[in-house]
Coordinates of C-alpha atoms and ligand atoms in Angstrom, one line a residue:
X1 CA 128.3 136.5 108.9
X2 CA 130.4 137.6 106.0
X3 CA 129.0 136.6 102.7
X4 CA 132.4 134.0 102.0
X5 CA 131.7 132.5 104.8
X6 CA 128.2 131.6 104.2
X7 CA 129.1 130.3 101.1
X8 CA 131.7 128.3 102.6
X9 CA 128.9 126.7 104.7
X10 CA 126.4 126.0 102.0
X11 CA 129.7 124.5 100.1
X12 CA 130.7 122.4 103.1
X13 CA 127.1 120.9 103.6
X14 CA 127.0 120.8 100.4
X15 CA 129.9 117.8 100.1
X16 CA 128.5 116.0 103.3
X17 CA 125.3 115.6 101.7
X18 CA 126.6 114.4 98.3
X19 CA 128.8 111.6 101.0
X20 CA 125.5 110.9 102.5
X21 CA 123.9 110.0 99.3
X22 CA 127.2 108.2 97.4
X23 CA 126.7 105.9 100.8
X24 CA 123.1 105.4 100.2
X25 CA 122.8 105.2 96.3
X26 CA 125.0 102.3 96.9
X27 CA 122.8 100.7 99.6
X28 CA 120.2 100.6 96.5
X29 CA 122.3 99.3 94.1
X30 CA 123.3 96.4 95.9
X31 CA 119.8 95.3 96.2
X32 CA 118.9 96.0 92.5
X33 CA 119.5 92.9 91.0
X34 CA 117.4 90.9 93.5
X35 CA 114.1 93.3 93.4
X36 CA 114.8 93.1 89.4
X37 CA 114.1 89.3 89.5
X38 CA 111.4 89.2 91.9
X39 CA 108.1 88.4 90.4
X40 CA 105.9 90.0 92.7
X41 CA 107.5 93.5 92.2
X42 CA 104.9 95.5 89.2
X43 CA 106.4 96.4 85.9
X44 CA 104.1 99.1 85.1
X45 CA 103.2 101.1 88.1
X46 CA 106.3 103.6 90.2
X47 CA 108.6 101.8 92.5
X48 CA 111.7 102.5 93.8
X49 CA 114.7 100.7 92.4
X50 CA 114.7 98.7 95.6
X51 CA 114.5 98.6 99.0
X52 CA 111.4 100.5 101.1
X53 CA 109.1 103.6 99.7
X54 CA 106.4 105.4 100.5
X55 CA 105.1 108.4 99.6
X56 CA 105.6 110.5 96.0
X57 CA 107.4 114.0 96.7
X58 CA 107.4 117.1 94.6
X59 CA 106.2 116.2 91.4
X60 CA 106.9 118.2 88.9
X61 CA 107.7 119.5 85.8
X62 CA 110.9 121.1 84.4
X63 CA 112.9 121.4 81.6
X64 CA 111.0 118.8 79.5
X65 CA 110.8 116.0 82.3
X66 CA 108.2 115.4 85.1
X67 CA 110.4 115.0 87.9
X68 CA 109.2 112.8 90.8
X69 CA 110.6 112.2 94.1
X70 CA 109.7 110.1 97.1
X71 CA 110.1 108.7 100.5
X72 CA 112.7 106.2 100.5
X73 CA 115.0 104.0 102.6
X74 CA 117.7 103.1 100.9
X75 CA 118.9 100.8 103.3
X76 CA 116.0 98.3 104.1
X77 CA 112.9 97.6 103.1
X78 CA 111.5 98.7 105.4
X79 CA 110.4 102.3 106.8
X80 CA 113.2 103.9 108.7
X81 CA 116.0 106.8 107.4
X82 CA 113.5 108.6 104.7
X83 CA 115.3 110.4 102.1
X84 CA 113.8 111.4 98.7
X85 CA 114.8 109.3 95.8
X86 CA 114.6 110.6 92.6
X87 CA 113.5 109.9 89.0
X88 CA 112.4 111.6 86.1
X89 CA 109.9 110.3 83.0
X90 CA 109.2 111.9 79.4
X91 CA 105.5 110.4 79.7
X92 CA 104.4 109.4 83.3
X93 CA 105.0 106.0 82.2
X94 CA 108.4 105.2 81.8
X95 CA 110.2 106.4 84.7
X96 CA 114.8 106.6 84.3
X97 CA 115.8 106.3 88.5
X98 CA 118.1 108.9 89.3
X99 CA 120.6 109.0 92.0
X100 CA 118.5 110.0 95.3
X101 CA 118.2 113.7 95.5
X102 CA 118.0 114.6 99.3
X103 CA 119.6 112.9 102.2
X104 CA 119.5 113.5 106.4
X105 CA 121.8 115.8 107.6
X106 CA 123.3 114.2 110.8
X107 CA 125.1 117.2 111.4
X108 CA 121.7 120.1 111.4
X109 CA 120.5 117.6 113.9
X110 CA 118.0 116.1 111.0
X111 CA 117.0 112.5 111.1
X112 CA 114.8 111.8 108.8
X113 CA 113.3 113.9 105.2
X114 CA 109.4 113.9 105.4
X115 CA 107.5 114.7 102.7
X116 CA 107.0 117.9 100.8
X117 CA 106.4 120.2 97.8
X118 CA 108.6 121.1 94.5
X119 CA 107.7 124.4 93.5
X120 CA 108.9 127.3 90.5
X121 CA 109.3 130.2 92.4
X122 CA 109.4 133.6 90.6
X123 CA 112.7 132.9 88.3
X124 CA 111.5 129.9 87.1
X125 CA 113.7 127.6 89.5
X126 CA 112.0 124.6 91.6
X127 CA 112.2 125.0 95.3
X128 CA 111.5 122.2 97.7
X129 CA 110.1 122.3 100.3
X130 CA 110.2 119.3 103.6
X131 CA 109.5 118.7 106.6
X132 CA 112.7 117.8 108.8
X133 CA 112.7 115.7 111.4
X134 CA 115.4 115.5 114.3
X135 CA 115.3 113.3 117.1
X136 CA 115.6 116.1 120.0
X137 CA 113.5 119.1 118.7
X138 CA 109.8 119.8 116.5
X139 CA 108.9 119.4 113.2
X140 CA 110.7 122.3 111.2
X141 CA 110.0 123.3 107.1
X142 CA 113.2 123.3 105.5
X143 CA 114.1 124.1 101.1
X144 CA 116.3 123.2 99.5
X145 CA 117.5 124.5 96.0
X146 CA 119.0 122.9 92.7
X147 CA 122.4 123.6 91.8
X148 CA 122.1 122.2 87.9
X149 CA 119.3 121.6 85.7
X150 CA 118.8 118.6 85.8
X151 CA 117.8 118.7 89.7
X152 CA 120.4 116.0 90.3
X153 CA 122.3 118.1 93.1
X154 CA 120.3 120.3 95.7
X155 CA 121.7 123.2 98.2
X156 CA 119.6 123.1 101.5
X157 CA 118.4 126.1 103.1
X158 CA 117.3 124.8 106.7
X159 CA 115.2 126.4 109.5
X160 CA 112.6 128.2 107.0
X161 CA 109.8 127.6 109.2
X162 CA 109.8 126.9 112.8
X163 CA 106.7 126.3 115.4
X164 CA 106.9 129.8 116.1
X165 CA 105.4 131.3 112.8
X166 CA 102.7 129.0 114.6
X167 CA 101.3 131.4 117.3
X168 CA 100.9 128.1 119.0
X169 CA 102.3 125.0 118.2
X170 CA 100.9 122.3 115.3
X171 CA 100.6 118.6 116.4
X172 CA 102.0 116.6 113.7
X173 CA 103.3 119.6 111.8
X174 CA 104.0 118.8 108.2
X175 CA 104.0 117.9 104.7
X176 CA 104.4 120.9 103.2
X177 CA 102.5 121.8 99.9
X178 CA 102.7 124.7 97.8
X179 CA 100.4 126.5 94.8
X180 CA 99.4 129.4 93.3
X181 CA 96.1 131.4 93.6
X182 CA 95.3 135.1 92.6
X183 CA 98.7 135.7 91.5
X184 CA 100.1 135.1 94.8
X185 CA 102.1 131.8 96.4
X186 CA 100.9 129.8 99.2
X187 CA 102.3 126.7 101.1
X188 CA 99.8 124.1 103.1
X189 CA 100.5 122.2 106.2
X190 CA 99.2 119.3 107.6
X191 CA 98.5 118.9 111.6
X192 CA 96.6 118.9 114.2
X193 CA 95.1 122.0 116.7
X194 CA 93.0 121.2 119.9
X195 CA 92.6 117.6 118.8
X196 CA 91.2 118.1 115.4
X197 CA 92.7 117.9 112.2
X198 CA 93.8 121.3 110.6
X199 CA 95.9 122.6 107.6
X200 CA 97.5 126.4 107.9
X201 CA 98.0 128.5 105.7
X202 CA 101.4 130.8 104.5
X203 CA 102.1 133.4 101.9
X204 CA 105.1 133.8 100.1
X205 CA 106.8 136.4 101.9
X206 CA 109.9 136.0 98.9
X207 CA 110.3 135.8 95.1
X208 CA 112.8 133.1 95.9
X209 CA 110.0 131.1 98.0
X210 CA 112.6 130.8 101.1
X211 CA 110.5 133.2 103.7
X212 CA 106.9 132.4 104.4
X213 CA 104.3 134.1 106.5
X214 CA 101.9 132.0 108.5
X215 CA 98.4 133.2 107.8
X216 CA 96.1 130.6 109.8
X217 CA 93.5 128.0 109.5
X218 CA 92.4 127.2 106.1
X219 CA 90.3 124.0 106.8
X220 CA 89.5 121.9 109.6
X221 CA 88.6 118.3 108.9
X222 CA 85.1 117.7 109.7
X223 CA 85.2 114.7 112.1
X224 CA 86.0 115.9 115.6
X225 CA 87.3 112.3 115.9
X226 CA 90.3 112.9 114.0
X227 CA 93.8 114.5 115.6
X228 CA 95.7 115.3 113.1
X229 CA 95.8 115.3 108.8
X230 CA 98.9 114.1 106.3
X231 CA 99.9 115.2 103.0
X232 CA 97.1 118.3 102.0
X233 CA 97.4 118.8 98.1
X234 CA 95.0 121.3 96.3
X235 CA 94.6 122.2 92.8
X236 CA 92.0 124.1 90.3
X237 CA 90.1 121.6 88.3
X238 CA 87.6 123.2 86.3
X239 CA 85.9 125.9 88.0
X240 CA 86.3 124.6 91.8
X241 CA 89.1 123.8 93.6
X242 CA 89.9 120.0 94.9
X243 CA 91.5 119.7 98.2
X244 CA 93.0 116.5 99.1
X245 CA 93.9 115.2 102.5
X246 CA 95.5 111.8 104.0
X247 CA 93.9 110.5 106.9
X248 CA 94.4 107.3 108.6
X249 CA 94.7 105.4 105.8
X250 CA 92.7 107.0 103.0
X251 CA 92.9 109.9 100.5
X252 CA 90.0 112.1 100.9
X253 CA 88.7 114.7 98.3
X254 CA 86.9 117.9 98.9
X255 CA 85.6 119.5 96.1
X256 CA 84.6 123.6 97.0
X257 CA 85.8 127.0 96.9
X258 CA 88.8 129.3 99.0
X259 CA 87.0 132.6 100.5
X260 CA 87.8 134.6 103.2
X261 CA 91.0 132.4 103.6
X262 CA 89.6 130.0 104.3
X263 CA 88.8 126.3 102.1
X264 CA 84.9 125.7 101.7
X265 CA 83.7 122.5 100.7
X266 CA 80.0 121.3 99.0
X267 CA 81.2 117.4 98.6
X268 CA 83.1 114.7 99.9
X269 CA 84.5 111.5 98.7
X270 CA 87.3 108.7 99.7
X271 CA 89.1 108.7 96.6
X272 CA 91.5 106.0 95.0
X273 CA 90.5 103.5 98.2
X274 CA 94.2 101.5 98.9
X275 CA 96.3 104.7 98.2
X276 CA 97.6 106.9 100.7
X277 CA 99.6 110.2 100.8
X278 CA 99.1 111.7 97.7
X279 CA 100.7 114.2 95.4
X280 CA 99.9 115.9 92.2
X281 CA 102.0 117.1 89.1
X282 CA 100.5 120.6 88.7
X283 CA 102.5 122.5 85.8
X284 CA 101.6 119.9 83.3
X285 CA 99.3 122.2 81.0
X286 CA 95.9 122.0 82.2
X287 CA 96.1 118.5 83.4
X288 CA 96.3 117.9 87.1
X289 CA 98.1 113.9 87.7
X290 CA 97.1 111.8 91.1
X291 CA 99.4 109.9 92.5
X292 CA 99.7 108.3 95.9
X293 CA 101.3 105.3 98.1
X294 CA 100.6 101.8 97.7
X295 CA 101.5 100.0 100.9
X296 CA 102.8 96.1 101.1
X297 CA 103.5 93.6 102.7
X298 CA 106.6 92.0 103.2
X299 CA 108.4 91.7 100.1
X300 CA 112.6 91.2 101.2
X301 CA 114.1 93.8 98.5
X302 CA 111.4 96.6 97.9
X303 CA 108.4 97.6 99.6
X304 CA 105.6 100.4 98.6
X305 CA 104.8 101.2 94.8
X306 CA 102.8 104.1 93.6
X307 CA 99.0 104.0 91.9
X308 CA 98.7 104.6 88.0
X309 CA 99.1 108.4 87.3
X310 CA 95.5 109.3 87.0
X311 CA 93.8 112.7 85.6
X312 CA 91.7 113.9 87.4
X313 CA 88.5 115.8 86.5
X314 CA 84.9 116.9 88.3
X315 CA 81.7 114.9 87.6
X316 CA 78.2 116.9 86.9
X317 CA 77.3 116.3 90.9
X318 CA 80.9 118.0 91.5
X319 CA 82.9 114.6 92.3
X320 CA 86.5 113.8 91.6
X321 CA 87.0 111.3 88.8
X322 CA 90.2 109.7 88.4
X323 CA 91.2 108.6 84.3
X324 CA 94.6 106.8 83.7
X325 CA 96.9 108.9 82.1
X326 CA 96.5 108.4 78.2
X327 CA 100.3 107.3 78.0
X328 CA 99.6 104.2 79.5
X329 CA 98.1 103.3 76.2
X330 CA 101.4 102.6 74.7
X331 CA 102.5 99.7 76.8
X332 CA 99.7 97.7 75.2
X333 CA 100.1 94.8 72.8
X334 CA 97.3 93.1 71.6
X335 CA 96.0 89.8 73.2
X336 CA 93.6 87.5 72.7
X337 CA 93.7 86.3 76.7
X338 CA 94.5 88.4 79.6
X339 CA 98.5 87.9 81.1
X340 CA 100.2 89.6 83.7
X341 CA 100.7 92.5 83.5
X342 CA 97.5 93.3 81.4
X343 CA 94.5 95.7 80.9
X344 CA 91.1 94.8 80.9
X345 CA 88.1 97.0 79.6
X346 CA 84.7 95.5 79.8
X347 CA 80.7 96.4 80.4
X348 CA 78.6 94.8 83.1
X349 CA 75.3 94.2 82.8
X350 CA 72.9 95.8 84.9
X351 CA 71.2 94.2 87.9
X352 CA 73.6 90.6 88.4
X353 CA 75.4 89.8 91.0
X354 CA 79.5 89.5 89.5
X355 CA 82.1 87.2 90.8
X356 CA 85.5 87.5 88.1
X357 CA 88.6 86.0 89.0
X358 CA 92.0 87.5 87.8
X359 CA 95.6 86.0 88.3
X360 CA 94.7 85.6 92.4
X361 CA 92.4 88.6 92.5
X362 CA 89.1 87.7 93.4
X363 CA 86.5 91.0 92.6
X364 CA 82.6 91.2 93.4
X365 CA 80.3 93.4 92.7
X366 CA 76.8 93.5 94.4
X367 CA 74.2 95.2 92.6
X368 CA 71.8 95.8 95.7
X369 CA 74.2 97.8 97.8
X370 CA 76.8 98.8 94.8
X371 CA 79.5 97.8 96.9
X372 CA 82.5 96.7 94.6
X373 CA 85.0 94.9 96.4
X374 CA 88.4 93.2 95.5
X375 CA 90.5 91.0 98.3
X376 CA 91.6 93.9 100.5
X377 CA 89.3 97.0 99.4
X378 CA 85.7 98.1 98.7
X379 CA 84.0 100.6 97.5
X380 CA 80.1 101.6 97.3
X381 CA 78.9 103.1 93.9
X382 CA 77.0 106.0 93.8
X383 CA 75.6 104.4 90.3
X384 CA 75.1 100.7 89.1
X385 CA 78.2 98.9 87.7
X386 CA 78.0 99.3 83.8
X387 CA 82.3 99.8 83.2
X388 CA 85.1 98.5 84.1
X389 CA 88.7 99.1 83.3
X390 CA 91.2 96.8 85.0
X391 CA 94.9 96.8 85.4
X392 CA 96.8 93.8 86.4
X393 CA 100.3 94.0 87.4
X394 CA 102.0 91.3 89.1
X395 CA 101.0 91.8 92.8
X396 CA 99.0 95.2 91.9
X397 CA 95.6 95.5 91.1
X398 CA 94.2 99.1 89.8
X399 CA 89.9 99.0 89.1
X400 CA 88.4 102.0 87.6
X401 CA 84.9 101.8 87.9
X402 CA 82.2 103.5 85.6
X403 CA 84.8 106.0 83.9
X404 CA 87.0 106.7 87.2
X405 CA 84.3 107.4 89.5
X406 CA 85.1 105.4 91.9
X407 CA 88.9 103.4 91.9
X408 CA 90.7 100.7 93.9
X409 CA 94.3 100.4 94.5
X410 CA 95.1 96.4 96.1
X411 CA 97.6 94.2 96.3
X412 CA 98.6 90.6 97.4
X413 CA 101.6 89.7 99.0
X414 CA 102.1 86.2 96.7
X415 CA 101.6 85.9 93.0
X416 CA 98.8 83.3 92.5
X417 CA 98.8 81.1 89.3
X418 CA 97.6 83.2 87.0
X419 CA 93.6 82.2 87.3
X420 CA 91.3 84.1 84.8
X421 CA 87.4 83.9 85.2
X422 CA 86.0 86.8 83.7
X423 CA 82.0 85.0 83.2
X424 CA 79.9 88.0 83.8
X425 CA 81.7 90.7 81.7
X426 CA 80.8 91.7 78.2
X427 CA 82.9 93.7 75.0
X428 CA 86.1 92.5 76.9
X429 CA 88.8 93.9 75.7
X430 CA 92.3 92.9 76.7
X431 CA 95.7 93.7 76.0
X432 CA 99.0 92.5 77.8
X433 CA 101.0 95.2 78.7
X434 CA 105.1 95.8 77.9
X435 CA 107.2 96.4 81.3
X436 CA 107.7 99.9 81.8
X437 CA 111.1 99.1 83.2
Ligands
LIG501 C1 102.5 109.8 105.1 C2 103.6 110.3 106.0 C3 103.8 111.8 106.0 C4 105.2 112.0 106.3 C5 105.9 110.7 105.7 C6 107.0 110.1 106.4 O1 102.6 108.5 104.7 O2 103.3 109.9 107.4 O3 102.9 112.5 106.8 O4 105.8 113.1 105.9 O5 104.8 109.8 105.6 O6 107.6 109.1 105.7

């Protein structure tokens, strides 16, 4: 093919997709004013103007902003048509939507956008990376490029990675993630081989990071039980690397080394129990930011909102802590009862049993087994109870637990009257917090 006549394509798919996502940004807008209004929908954590999302999508950080992405149907509120919506943040807190970045192209035979990576390949430009989904062939990795700074329009470069890089084929092939090691560029899959849960491995085979080549397994999930794995995310934090995988339901941290290609773990931990399908902002100077998917209920104009942005650092006995980012700090006013939303920081003393009520929240904690429990989740400490830090926004509940080592993500469905019972809990601290909208 001539070289005007490729460009002639990229321009052509270039206009239906800008079409596709004029249609869709308008879906969203007409539902704005109703998810505005409704109580239940948080003022402090992610969600997406309206309608349905799910899970966050190539964080990162460029030209000043963090970027952030996610799954998101404009059109319902519920999961169908996934594009990724798009908005960017000077501080992790306050997020400015953006029209929606990426949208199906019918006409390449692609349903649906799945979840991937944002990466800066060797010119300094992000490159996405997705997993595309058509309703008559496999799972395929496609990119897709920005045409302008501010990563409002993006070029897509289908068909980058097809089952046959694959030797054989990958169950459930997808959610591409990339990173750096040893001065080279890799990109994660998640899947399934033989019945157990996998992720392979590809080098950069580019500067542009549009070619990869498949290099094979670099972890197996331990339980022979599970098929396939969602989302893998890795990073360096302090001296060992974190590996993060999704599976049926949870987020699940492995904390180890990479030799010999491969991913070796020492420990093991469900972390942030109630989020799902997480994601990390990587190029933010040393700090590595968690994020994942809070599913709901019902709601009628938006559905899905993500956890706090959390750093994340290693315990002594080499576990993930999660710390909300200190920017959250600025949303706080000073309060002499807890509202919603608010943050509550408190001690507990050792050895009682603790029964606090909080705006139709109901937490325990039980200090013969540990086990910490809010409506819909618990958690068992690996130390007594002695801290708590709580946040409380509208139908979300966040609960770090002695300094982040262990953290809950719930929500209800209906905003209680706002109950408070906090008997049990000493040096309470509370502040109401501003909407981050
Ligand atoms: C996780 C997930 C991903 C997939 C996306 C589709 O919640 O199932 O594996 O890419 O959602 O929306």
């Amino acid at each position: 093919m001539s070289l005007a006549l490729i460009a002639m394509l990229f321009c052509l798919q270039d206009t239906t997709m800008d079409a596709a996502i004029e249609k869709a940004d308008k879906a969203v807008a007409a539902r704005i004013a109703e998810a505005q209004a409704d109580p239940s929908r948080p003022r402090i954590h992610f969600t997406a103007p309206a309608q349905w999302m799910n899970d966050p999508n190539g964080p990162i950080f460029y030209k000043g902003w963090y970027h952030l992405f996610y799954q998101h149907n404009p059109f319902d509120s519920q999961w169908q048509h996934m594009h990724w919506g798009h908005a960017r943040s000077r501080d992790f807190v306050h997020w400015e939507h953006l029209p929606i970045a990426i949208a199906p192209s019918p006409e390449l035979g692609e349903e649906h956008i799945y979840s991937g990576s944002c990466f800066l390949n060797d010119a300094g430009k992000p490159v996405i990376t997705y997993t595309s989904i058509g309703p008559n062939r496999e799972p395929e990795q496609w990119s897709a490029t920005p045409r302008d700074d501010e990563l409002l329009h993006w070029t897509k470069h289908p068909h980058v990675l097809d089952q046959s890089a694959n030797g054989s084929p990958i169950a459930e092939w997808r959610d591409p993630f990339m990173f750096r090691e040893g001065g080279k560029t890799y990109l994660l899959t998640g899947g399934g081989r033989s019945g157990r849960g996998v992720i392979e491995r590809y080098e950069a085979a580019s500067r542009d990071l549009l070619h990869w080549r498949h290099l094979g397994v670099f972890f197996t999930y331990p339980d022979s039980d599970v098929g396939n794995i969602e989302c893998p995310n890795i990073a360096r934090v302090g001296n060992l690397w974190v590996l993060l995988v999704s599976v049926r339901g949870r987020v699940e941290a492995f904390v180890g080394t990479i030799s010999d290609g491969r991913f070796h773990f020492e420990t093991r931990q469900a972390l942030a129990e109630g989020s799902y399908a997480s994601q990390i902002f990587q190029n933010t100077g040393g700090r590595t930011i968690y994020m994942a998917w809070v599913n709901t209920g019902n709601h009628k104009t938006w559905n899905g909102y993500l956890s706090l942005p959390s750093e994340m650092s290693l315990t002594r006995d080499r576990h993930v802590r999660l710390s909300p980012v200190a920017e959250l700090a600025s949303l706080r006013v000073a309060a002499n009862e807890p509202a919603n939303p608010c943050e509550i920081e408190a001690t507990v003393h050792g050895g009682q049993r603790l029964t606090i009520e909080l705006g139709g929240f109901e937490m325990t904690y039980d200090p013969m087994s540990r086990v910490l429990r809010t409506n819909h989740r618990s958690v068992a400490l690996s130390r007594p109870l002695a801290k708590l830090r709580l946040f409380l926004d509208a139908t979300a509940l966040d609960v770090y637990a002695n300094d982040g080592e262990a953290v809950l993500c719930d929500h209800i469905d209906n905003l209680a009257p706002a109950a408070f019972d906090l008997n049990g809990l000493s040096n309470i601290r509370t502040w109401k917090l501003q909407s981050a909208r």
